[in-house]
CSV table of C-alpha atoms and ligand atoms in Angstrom, one decimal:
chain,number,residue,atom,x,y,z
X,1,MET,CA,0.0,0.2,0.3
X,2,SER,CA,1.6,3.8,-0.7
X,3,LYS,CA,2.0,5.7,1.9
X,4,HIS,CA,0.0,8.7,1.8
X,5,ASN,CA,0.6,12.0,1.2
X,6,LEU,CA,-0.9,14.8,3.7
X,7,GLU,CA,1.9,17.9,3.0
X,8,ASN,CA,-1.2,19.6,1.0
X,9,ILE,CA,-3.8,19.1,4.2
X,10,THR,CA,-4.1,22.0,5.6
X,11,ARG,CA,-4.9,22.7,9.8
X,12,ASP,CA,-7.6,24.9,8.8
X,13,GLU,CA,-9.6,22.0,7.0
X,14,TYR,CA,-9.1,19.6,9.3
X,15,PRO,CA,-7.8,21.4,12.8
X,16,TYR,CA,-8.1,17.8,14.8
X,17,LEU,CA,-5.8,16.1,12.5
X,18,ASN,CA,-2.7,14.8,15.0
X,19,LEU,CA,-1.5,11.6,13.7
X,20,GLY,CA,0.0,9.3,16.7
X,21,LEU,CA,-2.3,11.1,19.0
X,22,GLU,CA,0.7,13.8,20.1
X,23,GLY,CA,-0.6,15.8,23.0
X,24,ILE,CA,-3.9,14.4,22.5
X,25,VAL,CA,-5.4,14.4,26.4
X,26,ALA,CA,-8.0,11.3,25.3
X,27,PHE,CA,-8.7,10.2,29.6
X,28,SER,CA,-8.4,11.7,33.0
X,29,THR,CA,-6.2,9.3,35.4
X,30,THR,CA,-5.2,9.0,38.6
X,31,LYS,CA,-2.4,6.1,38.2
X,32,SER,CA,0.5,7.8,37.0
X,33,PHE,CA,1.7,11.3,36.0
X,34,ILE,CA,5.2,11.7,33.7
X,35,ASP,CA,6.7,15.1,33.2
X,36,GLY,CA,8.8,14.4,30.4
X,37,GLN,CA,11.4,17.4,30.5
X,38,LYS,CA,12.0,16.9,33.9
X,39,GLY,CA,12.4,12.8,33.4
X,40,GLU,CA,10.0,12.4,36.1
X,41,LEU,CA,7.6,9.5,37.0
X,42,VAL,CA,4.5,9.2,39.7
X,43,TYR,CA,2.6,6.2,40.3
X,44,SER,CA,-0.3,7.5,42.5
X,45,GLY,CA,1.1,9.7,44.4
X,46,TYR,CA,4.2,8.1,44.9
X,47,THR,CA,7.6,9.0,42.9
X,48,ILE,CA,9.2,5.7,41.3
X,49,ASP,CA,12.3,6.0,42.7
X,50,THR,CA,10.4,6.4,46.0
X,51,LEU,CA,8.5,2.7,45.2
X,52,ALA,CA,12.2,1.6,44.1
X,53,GLU,CA,13.6,2.2,47.4
X,54,TYR,CA,10.6,0.9,49.6
X,55,ALA,CA,7.7,-1.1,47.7
X,56,THR,CA,7.1,-5.0,46.6
X,57,PHE,CA,5.8,-5.0,43.1
X,58,GLU,CA,2.8,-6.6,45.1
X,59,GLU,CA,2.5,-3.3,46.9
X,60,VAL,CA,2.2,-1.3,44.2
X,61,CYS,CA,-0.2,-3.7,42.4
X,62,PHE,CA,-2.5,-2.6,45.3
X,63,LEU,CA,-1.5,0.9,44.8
X,64,LEU,CA,-2.3,1.5,41.3
X,65,TRP,CA,-6.1,-0.5,42.2
X,66,ASN,CA,-7.1,1.6,44.8
X,67,ASP,CA,-4.9,4.7,44.4
X,68,ARG,CA,-3.3,4.4,48.2
X,69,LEU,CA,-1.3,2.2,49.9
X,70,PRO,CA,-2.9,-1.1,51.2
X,71,SER,CA,-2.3,-1.8,55.3
X,72,LYS,CA,-0.3,-4.9,56.6
X,73,LYS,CA,-3.1,-7.0,56.5
X,74,GLU,CA,-4.3,-6.2,53.3
X,75,LEU,CA,-1.3,-6.7,51.8
X,76,ASP,CA,-1.1,-10.2,53.5
X,77,GLU,CA,-4.7,-10.9,51.9
X,78,LEU,CA,-4.0,-9.6,48.3
X,79,ASN,CA,-0.1,-11.3,48.5
X,80,SER,CA,-2.5,-14.8,49.3
X,81,LEU,CA,-5.0,-14.2,46.6
X,82,LEU,CA,-1.8,-14.1,44.2
X,83,VAL,CA,0.1,-17.2,45.5
X,84,HIS,CA,-3.8,-19.2,45.2
X,85,GLU,CA,-4.2,-18.2,41.7
X,86,ARG,CA,-1.3,-19.0,40.2
X,87,LYS,CA,-2.1,-22.3,39.0
X,88,LEU,CA,-3.2,-22.3,35.5
X,89,PRO,CA,-6.3,-24.3,34.3
X,90,LYS,CA,-5.3,-27.5,32.5
X,91,PRO,CA,-6.5,-26.2,29.0
X,92,VAL,CA,-4.6,-23.6,29.3
X,93,LEU,CA,-1.3,-25.4,30.6
X,94,ASP,CA,-1.4,-28.3,27.8
X,95,TYR,CA,-2.3,-25.4,24.8
X,96,ILE,CA,1.6,-23.8,26.0
X,97,CYS,CA,2.6,-27.2,25.7
X,98,THR,CA,1.4,-28.6,23.2
X,99,THR,CA,1.6,-25.3,20.9
X,100,GLU,CA,4.4,-24.9,18.8
X,101,LYS,CA,7.7,-24.8,20.2
X,102,HIS,CA,8.6,-21.9,18.0
X,103,ALA,CA,6.1,-19.4,18.8
X,104,GLU,CA,6.9,-15.6,19.9
X,105,PRO,CA,6.4,-15.9,23.9
X,106,MET,CA,4.1,-12.9,23.5
X,107,ALA,CA,2.1,-14.7,21.2
X,108,VAL,CA,1.5,-17.9,23.5
X,109,LEU,CA,0.5,-15.0,25.9
X,110,ARG,CA,-2.0,-13.2,24.2
X,111,SER,CA,-3.5,-16.8,23.6
X,112,SER,CA,-2.8,-17.8,27.1
X,113,VAL,CA,-4.3,-14.7,28.7
X,114,SER,CA,-7.5,-14.5,26.3
X,115,MET,CA,-8.2,-18.6,26.7
X,116,LEU,CA,-8.3,-17.5,31.1
X,117,ALA,CA,-11.3,-16.0,30.4
X,118,ASP,CA,-13.0,-19.1,29.9
X,119,PHE,CA,-12.2,-20.5,32.6
X,120,THR,CA,-13.2,-17.6,35.1
X,121,ASP,CA,-14.5,-17.5,38.6
X,122,PRO,CA,-18.2,-16.0,37.4
X,123,SER,CA,-18.3,-14.6,41.0
X,124,LEU,CA,-15.3,-12.5,40.5
X,125,ASP,CA,-15.6,-8.7,39.8
X,126,ASP,CA,-12.7,-7.0,37.8
X,127,THR,CA,-10.3,-6.7,41.2
X,128,GLY,CA,-10.5,-10.3,41.4
X,129,ASN,CA,-9.8,-11.1,37.4
X,130,ALA,CA,-7.1,-8.3,37.9
X,131,ILE,CA,-5.3,-10.7,40.7
X,132,VAL,CA,-6.3,-13.7,37.9
X,133,MET,CA,-4.2,-12.3,35.8
X,134,THR,CA,-1.5,-11.1,37.5
X,135,ALA,CA,-1.0,-14.3,39.6
X,136,LYS,CA,-1.3,-16.7,36.2
X,137,ILE,CA,1.3,-14.8,33.4
X,138,PRO,CA,4.0,-15.6,35.3
X,139,THR,CA,2.9,-19.6,35.2
X,140,ILE,CA,2.0,-18.9,31.7
X,141,ILE,CA,5.6,-17.4,30.5
X,142,ALA,CA,7.6,-19.7,32.5
X,143,ALA,CA,6.1,-23.3,31.2
X,144,PHE,CA,6.1,-21.3,28.1
X,145,ALA,CA,10.0,-21.7,28.8
X,146,ARG,CA,10.4,-24.6,29.3
X,147,ALA,CA,8.2,-26.6,27.6
X,148,ARG,CA,9.6,-25.3,24.5
X,149,GLN,CA,12.8,-26.8,25.4
X,150,GLY,CA,11.9,-29.8,25.9
X,151,LEU,CA,11.9,-29.2,29.9
X,152,ASP,CA,9.5,-30.3,33.3
X,153,VAL,CA,6.9,-27.5,33.5
X,154,VAL,CA,8.0,-26.3,37.3
X,155,SER,CA,4.6,-26.0,39.6
X,156,PRO,CA,4.1,-22.8,40.8
X,157,LEU,CA,5.3,-22.4,44.5
X,158,ASP,CA,2.6,-22.1,47.3
X,159,GLU,CA,4.5,-19.4,48.6
X,160,GLY,CA,6.9,-16.4,47.6
X,161,SER,CA,7.2,-13.3,45.8
X,162,THR,CA,6.0,-12.8,42.3
X,163,ALA,CA,9.7,-12.1,41.1
X,164,TYR,CA,10.6,-15.2,43.7
X,165,ASN,CA,8.2,-17.8,42.7
X,166,PHE,CA,8.5,-16.2,38.6
X,167,LEU,CA,12.2,-16.9,39.0
X,168,TYR,CA,12.0,-20.4,40.8
X,169,MET,CA,9.6,-21.3,37.9
X,170,LEU,CA,11.4,-20.8,35.1
X,171,ASN,CA,14.7,-22.3,36.4
X,172,GLY,CA,13.6,-25.0,38.8
X,173,VAL,CA,15.4,-23.5,41.3
X,174,ARG,CA,15.1,-21.3,44.1
X,175,PRO,CA,16.6,-18.0,43.3
X,176,GLY,CA,19.0,-15.8,45.8
X,177,ALA,CA,18.0,-12.7,47.6
X,178,GLU,CA,19.6,-10.4,45.0
X,179,ALA,CA,18.0,-12.1,41.9
X,180,GLU,CA,14.5,-12.1,43.4
X,181,LYS,CA,14.9,-8.2,44.3
X,182,THR,CA,15.9,-7.4,40.9
X,183,MET,CA,13.9,-9.1,39.2
X,184,ASP,CA,10.9,-7.1,41.9
X,185,LEU,CA,12.8,-3.7,40.6
X,186,CYS,CA,12.3,-4.5,37.3
X,187,LEU,CA,8.6,-5.6,38.0
X,188,ILE,CA,8.0,-2.3,39.7
X,189,LEU,CA,9.6,-0.4,37.3
X,190,HIS,CA,7.1,-1.6,34.2
X,191,ALA,CA,4.1,-1.5,36.1
X,192,GLU,CA,2.3,1.7,34.6
X,193,HIS,CA,3.0,4.3,32.0
X,194,GLY,CA,0.5,6.5,31.5
X,195,MET,CA,-1.8,6.8,28.1
X,196,ASN,CA,1.1,4.2,26.1
X,197,ALA,CA,0.1,2.8,23.2
X,198,SER,CA,-0.4,-0.6,25.2
X,199,THR,CA,-2.7,1.3,28.0
X,200,PHE,CA,-5.0,3.3,25.1
X,201,THR,CA,-5.6,0.0,23.6
X,202,CYS,CA,-6.6,-1.5,27.0
X,203,ARG,CA,-8.9,1.9,27.5
X,204,ALA,CA,-10.4,2.2,24.1
X,205,ILE,CA,-11.5,-1.9,24.7
X,206,ALA,CA,-12.8,-1.2,28.4
X,207,SER,CA,-15.0,2.1,26.7
X,208,THR,CA,-16.6,-0.2,24.6
X,209,GLU,CA,-17.7,-2.3,27.3
X,210,SER,CA,-16.0,-5.4,26.8
X,211,ASP,CA,-14.5,-7.7,29.3
X,212,ILE,CA,-11.7,-7.3,31.0
X,213,PHE,CA,-9.3,-10.2,29.5
X,214,SER,CA,-10.5,-8.9,26.0
X,215,ALA,CA,-9.0,-5.7,26.5
X,216,VAL,CA,-5.9,-7.3,28.3
X,217,THR,CA,-5.5,-10.2,25.5
X,218,GLY,CA,-5.6,-6.5,23.0
X,219,ALA,CA,-3.0,-5.1,25.7
X,220,VAL,CA,-0.8,-7.6,25.1
X,221,GLY,CA,-0.9,-7.5,21.5
X,222,SER,CA,0.3,-4.0,20.9
X,223,LEU,CA,3.0,-4.5,23.6
X,224,LYS,CA,4.2,-6.7,21.0
X,225,GLY,CA,5.2,-4.6,18.6
X,226,PRO,CA,9.2,-3.5,18.5
X,227,LEU,CA,8.5,0.1,18.8
X,228,HIS,CA,6.6,-0.3,22.4
X,229,GLY,CA,7.5,-3.3,24.6
X,230,GLY,CA,9.2,-5.1,22.2
X,231,ALA,CA,12.1,-2.7,22.2
X,232,ASN,CA,13.9,-5.1,24.9
X,233,THR,CA,13.9,-8.0,23.1
X,234,ALA,CA,15.5,-6.1,20.4
X,235,VAL,CA,18.0,-4.4,22.3
X,236,MET,CA,19.6,-8.0,23.2
X,237,ASN,CA,19.2,-9.0,19.8
X,238,MET,CA,21.5,-6.1,18.5
X,239,LEU,CA,24.1,-6.3,21.3
X,240,LEU,CA,24.1,-10.1,20.7
X,241,ALA,CA,24.6,-9.1,17.0
X,242,LEU,CA,28.0,-7.3,18.0
X,243,GLU,CA,29.4,-9.8,20.2
X,244,SER,CA,29.2,-12.5,17.7
X,245,ASP,CA,32.0,-11.3,16.3
X,246,LEU,CA,34.2,-10.0,19.0
X,247,LYS,CA,37.3,-8.8,16.7
X,248,THR,CA,35.1,-6.9,14.8
X,249,ALA,CA,32.9,-5.2,17.4
X,250,ASP,CA,32.4,-1.4,17.2
X,251,PRO,CA,29.2,-0.5,18.7
X,252,VAL,CA,30.1,3.4,18.2
X,253,ALA,CA,30.9,2.6,14.7
X,254,PHE,CA,27.4,0.5,14.4
X,255,THR,CA,25.7,3.3,15.7
X,256,LYS,CA,26.4,5.8,13.2
X,257,GLU,CA,25.9,2.9,10.6
X,258,LYS,CA,22.7,2.5,11.3
X,259,LEU,CA,21.8,6.5,11.7
X,260,GLU,CA,23.2,6.8,8.4
X,261,LYS,CA,20.7,4.6,6.6
X,262,ARG,CA,18.0,6.6,9.1
X,263,GLU,CA,17.5,3.2,10.6
X,264,LYS,CA,16.3,3.9,14.3
X,265,ILE,CA,18.2,1.9,18.2
X,266,MET,CA,16.1,-0.1,20.1
X,267,GLY,CA,15.7,1.5,23.1
X,268,PHE,CA,16.6,5.2,22.3
X,269,GLY,CA,13.6,8.3,22.5
X,270,HIS,CA,10.4,8.1,23.7
X,271,ARG,CA,7.1,9.8,23.0
X,272,VAL,CA,7.0,11.7,25.9
X,273,TYR,CA,10.4,11.9,27.7
X,274,LYS,CA,12.9,14.7,26.1
X,275,THR,CA,15.2,13.8,29.3
X,276,PHE,CA,16.4,10.6,30.4
X,277,ASP,CA,13.3,8.7,31.2
X,278,PRO,CA,14.0,7.2,34.8
X,279,ARG,CA,13.6,4.1,34.9
X,280,ALA,CA,16.6,3.7,32.6
X,281,ARG,CA,18.5,5.9,35.2
X,282,LEU,CA,17.4,3.2,37.5
X,283,LEU,CA,18.1,0.1,35.5
X,284,ARG,CA,21.5,1.8,33.8
X,285,THR,CA,23.0,0.9,37.3
X,286,MET,CA,21.8,-2.4,38.1
X,287,SER,CA,22.6,-2.6,34.7
X,288,LYS,CA,26.8,-2.1,35.8
X,289,SER,CA,26.8,-3.9,38.5
X,290,LEU,CA,25.0,-7.3,37.0
X,291,SER,CA,27.3,-7.2,34.1
X,292,GLU,CA,30.4,-7.2,36.6
X,293,GLU,CA,28.7,-10.2,38.6
X,294,THR,CA,28.0,-12.1,35.6
X,295,GLY,CA,31.1,-11.8,33.5
X,296,HIS,CA,28.8,-9.8,30.3
X,297,GLU,CA,31.3,-6.5,31.4
X,298,ILE,CA,31.6,-6.3,27.7
X,299,LEU,CA,27.5,-5.9,26.8
X,300,TYR,CA,27.5,-2.8,29.3
X,301,GLU,CA,30.7,-1.4,27.5
X,302,TRP,CA,28.9,-1.4,24.5
X,303,SER,CA,25.8,-0.3,25.9
X,304,GLU,CA,27.5,2.7,27.3
X,305,ALA,CA,29.5,3.5,23.5
X,306,ILE,CA,25.8,3.4,22.0
X,307,LEU,CA,24.6,5.2,24.7
X,308,LYS,CA,27.2,8.4,24.3
X,309,THR,CA,27.2,8.0,20.4
X,310,MET,CA,23.1,8.2,20.3
X,311,LYS,CA,23.6,11.2,22.4
X,312,GLU,CA,26.2,13.0,20.4
X,313,GLU,CA,24.8,12.8,17.3
X,314,LYS,CA,20.9,12.5,18.0
X,315,ASN,CA,20.6,14.2,21.2
X,316,ILE,CA,18.0,11.3,22.2
X,317,ASP,CA,18.2,9.5,25.4
X,318,PRO,CA,17.5,5.8,26.0
X,319,ASN,CA,14.2,4.4,27.1
X,320,VAL,CA,13.4,1.7,29.8
X,321,ASP,CA,13.9,-0.5,27.0
X,322,PHE,CA,17.5,-0.3,26.7
X,323,PHE,CA,19.2,-1.0,30.5
X,324,SER,CA,16.4,-3.8,30.7
X,325,ALA,CA,17.6,-6.0,28.4
X,326,THR,CA,21.6,-6.3,29.4
X,327,VAL,CA,19.1,-6.4,33.4
X,328,TYR,CA,17.5,-9.7,32.3
X,329,TYR,CA,20.4,-10.9,30.8
X,330,SER,CA,22.3,-11.0,33.3
X,331,LEU,CA,19.2,-12.6,35.3
X,332,GLY,CA,20.1,-15.5,32.8
X,333,ILE,CA,16.8,-15.4,30.8
X,334,GLN,CA,16.5,-15.5,27.0
X,335,PRO,CA,16.2,-12.5,25.1
X,336,ASP,CA,12.6,-13.3,23.5
X,337,LEU,CA,11.0,-13.7,26.8
X,338,TYR,CA,11.8,-9.9,27.5
X,339,THR,CA,8.8,-8.5,26.4
X,340,ALA,CA,6.6,-11.1,28.3
X,341,ILE,CA,8.1,-10.2,31.2
X,342,PHE,CA,7.3,-6.7,30.4
X,343,ALA,CA,3.3,-8.0,30.3
X,344,MET,CA,4.1,-9.7,33.4
X,345,SER,CA,4.7,-6.5,35.0
X,346,ARG,CA,2.8,-3.9,33.2
X,347,ILE,CA,-0.5,-6.0,33.5
X,348,SER,CA,-1.1,-3.9,37.1
X,349,GLY,CA,-0.9,-0.6,35.1
X,350,TRP,CA,-3.3,-2.4,32.4
X,351,THR,CA,-5.8,-3.8,34.9
X,352,ALA,CA,-5.6,-0.1,36.9
X,353,HIS,CA,-6.4,1.5,34.2
X,354,TYR,CA,-9.6,-0.7,33.0
X,355,LEU,CA,-10.9,-0.4,36.7
X,356,GLU,CA,-10.6,3.9,35.6
X,357,GLN,CA,-12.3,3.2,32.9
X,358,MET,CA,-15.1,1.6,33.7
X,359,SER,CA,-15.3,4.1,36.4
X,360,ASN,CA,-15.2,7.5,34.1
X,361,ASN,CA,-16.7,5.8,30.6
X,362,ARG,CA,-17.0,7.5,27.5
X,363,LEU,CA,-16.7,5.6,24.3
X,364,VAL,CA,-13.1,6.3,22.3
X,365,ARG,CA,-14.6,6.7,18.9
X,366,PRO,CA,-11.9,9.3,16.9
X,367,ARG,CA,-12.6,10.2,13.2
X,368,ALA,CA,-9.7,9.4,10.0
X,369,LEU,CA,-9.1,11.6,7.8
X,370,TYR,CA,-10.4,9.8,4.3
X,371,VAL,CA,-7.5,10.4,1.3
X,372,GLY,CA,-9.1,7.6,-0.9
X,373,ASP,CA,-10.8,8.2,-3.8
X,374,LYS,CA,-14.3,10.0,-5.2
X,375,PRO,CA,-17.3,8.3,-5.2
X,376,LYS,CA,-17.0,6.5,-8.8
X,377,GLU,CA,-18.8,4.9,-11.1
X,378,TRP,CA,-18.8,0.5,-10.8
X,379,THR,CA,-17.1,-1.5,-12.5
X,380,GLU,CA,-18.3,-4.9,-14.1
X,381,ILE,CA,-15.5,-7.9,-13.0
X,382,SER,CA,-14.8,-8.5,-16.6
X,383,ASP,CA,-14.2,-5.1,-17.4
X,384,ARG,CA,-11.2,-4.7,-14.6
X,385,SER,CA,-8.1,-4.8,-15.2
B,1,LIG,N1,16.6,5.7,17.3
B,1,LIG,C1,17.0,6.7,15.6
B,1,LIG,N2,16.5,7.9,15.7
B,1,LIG,C2,15.4,8.3,16.2
B,1,LIG,C3,14.9,7.0,17.4
B,1,LIG,C4,15.3,5.7,17.4
B,1,LIG,N3,15.1,5.4,18.3
B,1,LIG,N4,13.9,7.4,17.9
B,1,LIG,C5,13.4,8.9,17.5
B,1,LIG,N5,14.3,9.0,16.7
B,1,LIG,C6,14.5,10.3,15.9
B,1,LIG,C7,13.3,9.8,14.5
B,1,LIG,O1,14.1,9.4,13.5
B,1,LIG,C8,12.8,11.2,14.2
B,1,LIG,O2,13.7,12.0,13.2
B,1,LIG,P1,13.8,12.6,12.4
B,1,LIG,O3,13.2,14.0,12.9
B,1,LIG,O4,15.1,13.5,12.3
B,1,LIG,O5,13.3,12.4,11.1
B,1,LIG,C9,13.0,11.7,15.5
B,1,LIG,O6,14.1,11.6,16.3
B,1,LIG,C10,11.5,11.3,16.1
B,1,LIG,O7,11.1,10.1,16.1
B,1,LIG,P2,9.7,10.1,15.8
B,1,LIG,O8,9.8,8.5,15.8
B,1,LIG,O9,8.5,10.5,15.0
B,1,LIG,O10,9.4,9.8,17.1
B,1,LIG,P3,7.7,9.4,18.4
B,1,LIG,O11,7.5,9.9,19.5
B,1,LIG,O12,6.8,9.0,17.0
B,1,LIG,O13,8.2,7.8,18.9
B,1,LIG,C11,10.0,6.6,19.9
B,1,LIG,C12,8.5,7.7,19.7
B,1,LIG,C13,9.5,5.2,21.4
B,1,LIG,C14,8.3,5.1,18.6
B,1,LIG,C15,10.6,6.7,18.9
B,1,LIG,O14,11.5,7.5,19.2
B,1,LIG,C16,11.3,4.7,18.4
B,1,LIG,O15,10.9,3.9,17.7
B,1,LIG,N6,12.4,4.3,19.5
B,1,LIG,C17,12.6,2.7,19.1
B,1,LIG,C18,11.7,2.0,19.4
B,1,LIG,C19,11.9,2.5,21.2
B,1,LIG,O16,12.9,2.1,22.0
B,1,LIG,N7,10.8,2.2,21.7
B,1,LIG,C20,10.3,1.6,23.2
B,1,LIG,C21,9.8,2.9,24.0
B,1,LIG,S1,9.8,2.8,25.3
B,1,LIG,C22,8.8,1.9,25.9
B,1,LIG,C23,7.8,1.3,25.6
B,1,LIG,O17,7.1,2.6,26.0
B,1,LIG,O18,7.3,1.0,25.1
């Protein structure tokens, strides 16, 4: 299909034309605030730095769903509900174990989330279903990661945090305290981020009064794209491609060459941030220390070289996906699972937005500019070339 030429479209004619909806405010929310100039991110009244220092992922889930921190009793209740809901319905597990081994993890996650709707307890409300999905998504990801390698699926533990249990189910061994803390911090940093494409998808689906499973299924599909959550896998593949020929690897020349060809470097740029993404700042610190600990210093050094080149050549800063890639790599996670891990965290933000949309609903229904032909005479099939 050809690219549309919109050069002659005037603002007077179409005052509302805004490709990519940049700067458009379509919803109100209490879930997060981003100051793109200062590089500030707030979830329901708490800065990301405060949450990174003090919160657990489960506390962040409660915060996003309720706009306040839980009491000890409420957090204990949420933790035990999340633990209780970890197991998958048998048909979902069967699907995960029998689907194509080369299937994309995000495609398997999307189908599995969709299937969960068939097995939900009809007495659960939307918050209950948000808890169900938050509990089961890590099990889906870990089960597929093992099944595709021909390994036994590891059943979830009936104790421990989401981060701890996920690493256990993925690797079949109990993780150390540092690995759990790193994973938990990654989950906190990816939980919520304003009106990004997948959250917008989730709210647009919610606005039709469709169910929460449909909204999350759509959101997973939206996150999958390389311009959104898929960028973290693309970053790792880029670093691994460089590593494949250590003798000639030159991250600066690589970056410049791509920019000359007007290609994008994944993990850089953002629609809202015009400065360093605060999540990237926190992940950069983690990436440095983990890379040193695990002997992947070179990947961190290359990341820094790419970052410097991007700043000098384009004045573009990294986003959340750039350093999360090397952090997950240091945890021993396979690169094509990174986007699914993003979803494992963002489920909290998506479902919080679903609940919010349902209490403040108006159908999402923008317009499209028609640039097709004017009405024409019908051509009989025999006369068409
Ligand atoms: N590499 C090279 N140039 C870039 C990049 C990049 N990663 N990002 C933006 N630019 C350039 C782009 O070429 C354009 O330059 P020019 O004006 O000379 O044509 C200018 O910056 C504006 O870019 P844009 O694509 O029009 O900006 P946008 O607001 O539409 O796109 C973005 C935002 C995130 C899609 C884009 O920066 C991008 O494609 N980045 C790479 C993919 C990526 O890392 N995505 C993860 C986003 S953050 C996590 C998430 O929310 O999922």
